[in-house]
C-alpha positions as a printed Julia matrix, in Angstrom:
486×3 Matrix{Float64}:
  -0.02  -0.03   -0.17
   1.23   3.64   -0.84
   0.5    5.99    2.06
   0.1    9.08    0.15
   0.46  12.53    2.0
  -1.79  15.15    0.26
   0.94  17.93   -0.26
   1.71  19.98   -3.6
   1.13  17.74   -6.64
   4.97  17.89   -7.16
   5.56  16.48   -3.55
   3.08  13.77   -4.09
   4.81  12.71   -7.34
   8.09  12.5    -5.7
   6.41  10.13   -3.03
   5.2    8.12   -6.0
   8.66   8.14   -7.7
  10.56   6.86   -4.4
   7.74   4.06   -3.71
   8.24   2.72   -7.37
  11.88   3.35   -7.81
  10.88   5.75  -10.81
  13.07   8.27  -12.79
  11.48  11.78  -11.95
  12.35  14.4   -14.54
  11.24  18.08  -13.21
  10.91  20.93  -15.28
   9.54  24.47  -14.43
   5.83  23.88  -13.92
   5.86  20.23  -15.02
   7.25  16.8   -13.98
   7.23  13.14  -15.24
   8.01   9.91  -13.41
   8.83   7.05  -15.56
   9.28   3.4   -14.63
  10.22   0.3   -16.47
  10.92  -2.34  -13.8
   9.45  -4.99  -11.66
   6.78  -2.48  -10.4
   5.46  -1.85  -14.12
   5.98   0.21  -17.03
   4.77   3.72  -18.13
   4.7    7.12  -16.55
   2.86   9.61  -14.38
   3.1   13.25  -15.11
   1.83  16.57  -13.98
   1.61  20.11  -15.23
   1.02  23.15  -12.98
  -1.06  25.58  -15.02
  -0.91  28.06  -12.24
  -0.68  27.76   -8.43
  -3.87  25.91   -7.44
  -4.6   24.3   -10.95
  -2.75  21.34  -11.97
  -3.25  18.2   -14.1
  -2.18  14.7   -12.98
  -1.93  12.06  -15.74
  -1.57   8.27  -15.57
  -0.38   6.38  -18.6
   0.87   3.16  -16.96
   0.5   -0.45  -16.37
   1.35  -1.82  -12.89
   2.43  -5.27  -12.37
   0.02  -5.7    -9.4
  -2.72  -3.76   -7.89
  -1.82  -0.37   -6.45
  -3.74   0.43   -3.34
  -3.36   4.15   -2.34
  -4.28   5.5     1.06
  -4.61   9.21    0.47
  -4.45  11.36    3.52
  -6.19  14.81    2.94
  -5.2   18.1     4.32
  -7.83  21.02    5.26
  -7.51  22.7     1.84
 -10.44  20.66    0.36
  -9.14  20.55   -3.23
 -11.39  19.44   -6.12
 -10.15  16.33   -7.99
 -11.96  16.22  -11.55
 -11.18  13.0   -13.47
 -11.81  10.93  -16.62
 -10.79   7.31  -16.95
  -9.64   6.89  -20.86
  -8.63   3.25  -20.34
  -9.03   0.91  -17.74
 -10.9    1.5   -14.29
 -10.26   2.26  -10.72
 -11.97   1.69   -7.18
 -12.57   4.4    -4.6
 -13.9    4.28   -1.0
 -14.41   6.73    1.71
 -13.94   5.64    5.39
 -17.67   5.26    5.79
 -18.09   3.17    2.72
 -18.65  -0.54    3.18
 -17.64  -1.43   -0.45
 -15.53   0.31   -3.2
 -17.2    2.28   -5.83
 -16.05   1.53   -9.34
 -15.04   4.39  -11.7
 -15.59   2.97  -15.19
 -13.66   3.54  -18.3
 -14.71   6.62  -20.09
 -16.57   8.01  -16.98
 -16.4   11.45  -15.73
 -16.02  11.95  -11.98
 -15.41  14.53   -9.43
 -14.2   13.94   -5.72
 -13.89  16.57   -3.02
 -12.35  15.27    0.21
 -13.26  15.87    3.75
 -10.48  17.82    5.64
  -8.06  15.77    7.62
  -9.68  12.48    6.48
  -8.7    9.87    4.03
  -9.7    7.83    1.0
  -8.68   4.65   -0.65
  -8.06   4.1    -4.29
  -7.27   1.02   -6.08
  -5.69   0.81   -9.7
  -5.84  -2.76  -10.94
  -2.6   -4.31  -11.91
  -1.92  -5.82  -15.47
  -3.9   -3.46  -17.34
  -3.36  -0.3   -19.5
  -4.48   2.58  -17.17
  -4.85   5.94  -18.6
  -6.47   8.73  -16.57
  -6.43  12.28  -16.34
  -7.11  14.28  -13.07
  -7.44  18.14  -12.96
  -6.65  19.05   -9.34
  -8.01  22.53   -8.17
  -7.03  23.98   -4.83
  -9.5   27.08   -4.47
  -7.39  28.64   -1.47
  -4.4   28.96   -3.84
  -6.41  30.22   -6.84
  -8.0   32.93   -4.61
  -4.57  34.36   -4.34
  -4.5   35.01   -8.07
  -5.0   38.41   -9.43
  -6.29  37.21  -12.7
  -9.96  37.55  -12.95
 -10.59  34.33  -14.99
  -9.2   32.28  -12.17
 -11.16  34.05   -9.59
 -14.35  33.39  -11.51
 -13.49  29.74  -11.66
 -13.47  29.62   -7.93
 -16.83  31.18   -7.86
 -18.15  28.91  -10.7
 -17.01  25.92   -8.64
 -18.73  27.09   -5.47
 -21.86  27.66   -7.29
 -21.9   24.43   -9.09
 -20.92  22.21   -6.17
 -23.27  23.5    -3.35
 -22.53  20.74   -0.84
 -25.02  19.83    1.77
 -22.46  19.44    4.47
 -19.21  21.57    3.95
 -16.9   19.45    5.69
 -18.3   15.96    4.39
 -16.51  14.28    1.35
 -18.42  14.65   -1.79
 -18.44  12.24   -4.87
 -20.03  12.57   -8.34
 -19.71   9.84  -11.02
 -21.18  11.05  -14.38
 -22.07   9.33  -17.62
 -19.92   8.11  -20.12
 -18.82  11.29  -21.86
 -17.03  11.19  -25.43
 -16.36  14.93  -25.64
 -14.4   15.05  -22.23
 -12.55  11.85  -23.43
 -11.39  13.76  -26.48
  -9.78  16.24  -24.48
  -8.41  13.94  -21.69
  -6.77  11.73  -24.45
  -4.89  14.96  -25.74
  -3.69  15.47  -22.16
  -2.69  11.93  -21.59
  -0.95  11.18  -24.92
   1.16  14.54  -24.54
   4.46  13.37  -23.07
   6.31  16.76  -23.22
   7.09  18.51  -19.97
   8.47  21.71  -21.71
   6.87  25.11  -22.52
   5.0   23.45  -25.54
   3.9   20.5   -23.7
   2.43  22.87  -20.89
   0.47  24.78  -23.56
  -0.88  21.88  -25.18
  -2.1   20.51  -21.78
  -3.05  23.79  -20.74
  -5.61  24.41  -23.58
  -7.14  20.82  -23.06
  -7.31  21.05  -19.53
  -9.46  24.04  -19.48
 -11.61  22.89  -22.24
 -11.91  19.62  -20.24
 -12.58  21.34  -17.11
 -15.48  23.38  -18.59
 -17.09  20.27  -20.11
 -16.86  18.33  -16.75
 -18.66  21.23  -15.02
 -21.2   21.6   -17.69
 -21.79  17.75  -17.52
 -22.25  17.83  -13.89
 -24.69  20.74  -14.14
 -26.74  18.8   -16.66
 -26.05  15.38  -15.68
 -26.49  14.19  -19.51
 -24.43  12.82  -22.16
 -22.62  15.39  -24.36
 -22.55  15.07  -28.09
 -19.74  13.3   -29.6
 -17.06  15.72  -30.35
 -14.35  15.31  -33.07
 -11.77  17.73  -34.48
 -11.96  18.25  -38.16
  -8.26  17.28  -38.67
  -6.61  13.94  -38.74
  -4.59  12.66  -36.06
  -1.47  13.01  -38.16
  -2.3   16.69  -38.86
  -2.92  17.54  -35.19
   0.54  15.74  -34.46
   2.34  17.86  -36.7
   0.76  21.08  -35.41
   2.18  20.3   -31.96
   5.51  20.98  -33.35
   4.53  24.73  -33.94
   6.17  25.47  -30.63
   9.54  23.97  -31.4
   9.79  26.1   -34.54
   8.82  29.28  -32.87
  11.1   28.72  -29.8
  14.21  28.13  -32.34
  13.18  31.46  -33.91
  11.93  33.2   -30.77
  13.51  36.64  -31.25
  12.27  36.94  -34.97
   8.87  37.78  -36.14
   7.39  34.43  -37.35
   4.23  34.49  -39.73
   1.47  31.96  -39.91
   2.19  31.41  -43.66
   5.86  30.76  -42.79
   4.88  28.2   -40.15
   2.34  26.68  -42.44
   5.05  26.03  -45.04
   7.44  24.73  -42.46
   4.75  22.28  -40.97
   3.44  21.34  -44.61
  -0.1   22.18  -43.61
  -2.4   24.72  -44.99
  -2.75  27.96  -43.01
  -6.55  27.35  -42.68
  -6.02  24.0   -41.11
  -3.14  25.2   -38.95
  -5.23  27.99  -37.56
  -8.17  25.44  -36.93
  -5.94  22.81  -35.37
  -4.41  25.63  -32.87
  -7.81  26.51  -31.89
  -8.72  23.03  -31.07
  -5.59  22.1   -29.49
  -5.02  25.2   -27.35
  -8.25  27.14  -27.33
  -6.46  30.24  -28.74
  -6.21  31.8   -32.17
  -3.03  31.27  -33.88
  -1.67  34.86  -33.11
  -2.94  34.42  -29.42
  -0.9   30.99  -29.24
   2.26  32.63  -30.5
   1.85  35.47  -28.08
   1.27  33.08  -25.21
   4.35  31.0   -26.27
   6.53  34.13  -26.26
   5.16  35.34  -22.84
   5.6   32.0   -21.12
   9.25  31.84  -22.46
   9.73  35.24  -20.93
   8.63  34.0   -17.54
  11.18  31.15  -17.85
  14.0   33.78  -18.53
  12.79  35.78  -15.55
  13.06  32.57  -13.4
  16.28  31.29  -14.74
  18.35  34.28  -15.66
  19.49  37.77  -14.4
  18.43  39.25  -17.67
  16.77  42.71  -17.29
  13.16  43.11  -18.59
  14.44  45.04  -21.63
  16.89  42.21  -22.64
  14.08  39.56  -22.12
  11.69  41.73  -24.03
  13.95  41.69  -27.26
  15.11  38.12  -26.49
  11.38  36.79  -27.08
  10.68  38.83  -30.2
   9.36  42.13  -29.13
  10.9   45.45  -30.14
   8.63  47.64  -27.84
   9.01  47.32  -23.98
   5.76  49.24  -23.4
   3.94  46.77  -25.52
   5.52  43.81  -24.18
   4.48  45.08  -20.59
   0.97  45.71  -21.59
   0.21  42.25  -23.03
   2.09  40.49  -20.2
  -0.01  42.42  -17.7
  -3.1   41.54  -19.78
  -2.16  37.96  -19.64
  -0.8   37.31  -16.11
  -2.4   40.18  -14.19
   0.95  41.84  -13.32
   3.55  43.8   -15.35
   6.76  42.0   -15.94
   8.7   44.04  -13.24
   5.96  43.48  -10.69
   5.79  39.79  -11.58
   9.65  39.4   -11.06
   9.62  41.77   -8.17
   6.83  39.48   -6.35
   9.17  36.48   -6.15
  11.86  38.54   -4.25
   9.2   40.14   -1.93
   7.62  36.64   -1.32
  11.07  35.52   -0.19
  10.75  32.57   -2.49
  13.79  30.14   -2.69
  15.79  29.35   -5.63
  16.9   25.72   -6.24
  19.77  24.19   -8.36
  20.48  20.56   -8.52
  23.46  19.37  -10.57
  25.8   16.48  -11.18
  29.47  16.98  -12.09
  32.49  14.76  -12.68
  35.5   15.29  -10.41
  38.82  15.8   -12.18
  41.06  12.59  -11.89
  43.73  14.48   -9.68
  41.14  15.29   -6.83
  41.52  13.63   -3.42
  40.02  13.36   -0.04
  41.85  16.49    1.17
  40.36  18.57   -1.83
  36.81  17.43   -1.0
  37.39  18.03    2.44
  38.39  21.64    1.8
  35.52  22.29   -0.73
  33.03  21.29    1.89
  34.67  23.28    4.82
  34.69  26.36    2.59
  31.13  26.02    1.63
  30.01  25.46    5.18
  31.99  28.6     6.18
  30.51  30.74    3.45
  26.93  29.37    2.96
  25.33  30.74    6.04
  26.05  34.25    5.33
  24.38  34.01    2.11
  21.48  32.05    3.4
  22.41  29.02    1.18
  21.69  25.47    2.48
  21.78  22.3     0.79
  23.3   18.65    0.32
  26.17  17.32   -1.39
  27.15  13.61   -2.19
  30.54  12.63   -3.36
  30.7    9.06   -4.74
  33.18   7.48   -7.02
  34.59  10.72   -8.13
  31.03  12.26   -8.77
  29.61  15.25   -7.19
  25.86  15.75   -6.83
  24.82  18.72   -5.16
  21.37  20.5    -4.3
  21.71  24.22   -3.53
  18.96  26.45   -2.3
  18.73  29.93   -1.1
  18.13  33.46   -2.63
  18.35  33.41   -6.31
  21.04  35.94   -6.93
  23.23  34.06   -4.28
  22.56  30.62   -5.79
  23.25  31.72   -9.25
  26.45  33.35   -8.26
  27.5   30.29   -6.31
  26.75  27.97   -9.3
  28.73  30.34  -11.58
  31.75  29.76   -9.3
  31.32  26.04   -9.38
  31.1   26.04  -13.16
  34.38  28.02  -13.25
  35.98  25.69  -10.62
  38.55  23.62  -12.55
  37.91  20.56  -10.17
  34.45  20.07  -11.89
  33.94  19.05  -15.27
  30.81  17.94  -17.38
  28.38  19.75  -14.99
  24.91  18.89  -15.82
  21.83  20.69  -14.28
  19.14  18.32  -13.26
  16.49  21.09  -12.27
  16.51  24.63  -11.39
  13.7   26.89  -10.37
  11.87  28.76   -7.55
  10.23  26.78   -4.71
   8.12  28.1    -1.6
  10.02  26.39    1.27
  13.38  25.44    2.33
  13.97  21.56    2.24
  17.17  21.58    4.25
  16.36  23.95    7.07
  19.68  24.37    8.96
  21.89  22.18    6.93
  24.73  24.47    5.65
  25.88  21.63    3.53
  24.82  18.1     4.51
  27.13  15.52    3.17
  26.74  12.02    2.13
  29.66   9.6     1.14
  30.79   6.07    1.35
  34.22   6.73   -0.03
  36.07   6.67    3.32
  38.2    9.62    2.37
  35.94  12.47    3.99
  36.84  13.72    7.43
  34.09  16.36    7.58
  31.35  15.38   10.11
  28.06  14.59    8.44
  25.61  17.36    9.17
  22.1   16.2     9.84
  20.91  12.69   10.22
  21.11  11.08    6.61
  20.56   7.5     7.9
  16.88   7.68    6.7
  17.91   8.46    3.03
  18.79   4.88    2.35
  21.05   5.71   -0.55
  23.65   2.96   -0.08
  21.4    0.41   -1.88
  21.1    2.76   -4.53
  24.84   3.86   -5.01
  26.77   1.0    -3.61
  25.94  -1.71   -6.11
  26.6    0.41   -9.3
  29.57   0.2   -11.29
  31.49   3.12  -12.29
  30.16   3.28  -15.89
  26.61   3.85  -14.47
  27.66   6.74  -12.09
  27.25   9.45  -14.78
  23.57   8.58  -15.56
  21.12  11.32  -15.35
  18.37   8.87  -14.44
  20.33   7.78  -11.39
  20.92  11.28   -9.96
  17.49  12.25  -10.57
  16.38   9.3    -8.33
  19.0   10.48   -5.64
  17.52  14.08   -5.72
  13.99  12.62   -5.34
  14.93  10.54   -2.49
  16.73  13.45   -0.84
  13.75  15.85   -1.34
  11.17  13.39    0.13
  13.08  12.54    3.22
  14.91  15.83    3.89
  12.44  17.37    6.04
  12.24  14.21    8.27
  15.89  13.65    8.56
  17.28  17.09    9.14
  18.52  17.56   12.55
């Protein structure tokens, strides 16, 4: 049984990854856990459209029944779902028997605060399901009017008889919702383009689910006017635009590149994303500008030109219209919120490095990190460094730049970087983990619970530079760090 703590969707996916020994790939606003082992084959992924609105996707075949005991918080999130393939069972504590959620069925579950629910996903079936997880408390913090209206619409649509009791709605088989759910599940990308594909389908699927609940009737079968091959080609529009992001790209130029007529191109964009072609191109540029604000120290003017706009005032206007704040206010909000920045990287140590060098690196880091409010964890194993650094963005980026210029490191690969709300290493100026027998620096924090020895100790040297391995290490540390810190 997987005992799942209801936290942020990303934290929950990390728990899945540790439980199934999965490979968790994290990007800004998206993540994907893949498995191909004795536990099953397939993936579970998520996309955060904005704080409080996330999609959770199963496309997986487990080797045996997965029983999940879900412990809910007091946030009372909404779980909208649709089973594309396979089925699942669900039970609240007061239920005598499990309720079956059928293939093709639309469902909504709202939890009782500080209670639990059990879910069973049968083994040896191809299970495809899309959840939309909505946290009204987080959505209410948004300044975007459309998101605030969504909270109001949900409250009006789901007028619960008893506010603190669990709620469950199993609707009819609904082909229209299934069309959008299928787009979400089959989209394996976790980059900007993947997020926009998913965002458009999520919002349309959510609208259809609310409508289905209100009318409690079958929707008309809904099919796009384009073939699956044509829709697949249209999903590559984002790659082409990003490759030429600083240039003005026309619809005719994109149409020629994708070998599809302008009319079909615009129709396909409208179906996939819910935007006109020009609106989609604008949204793609603005999403990329947000990533540059997250991951670089470029100023707003530099970002404006980098994403293809020549007028800073026009860029600021459309950014404000889309996200509710100007670019400068958006960036400043991260600083005022005291959000932390996180970089996880893996590097190879040069052949000449020895235990004294590693001791020196760690001692210097522990001496300087506290004054810059930097905490984290480092592993040195078989001449490989793996480090997680967290703290104020400016200081973290400056430290990472120094690491990149340090000749004792080579072949540096970033596993993840981005903002987060809370510190995961508390007072660890630098927690160390090693089985090399050369380090003399005392281990800081109780790392016994991390159980990395089985993961690291049995690997030969050729496997040590695997990105898959170090993503697993990062996930284990993230899941356990709060419990194991001194």
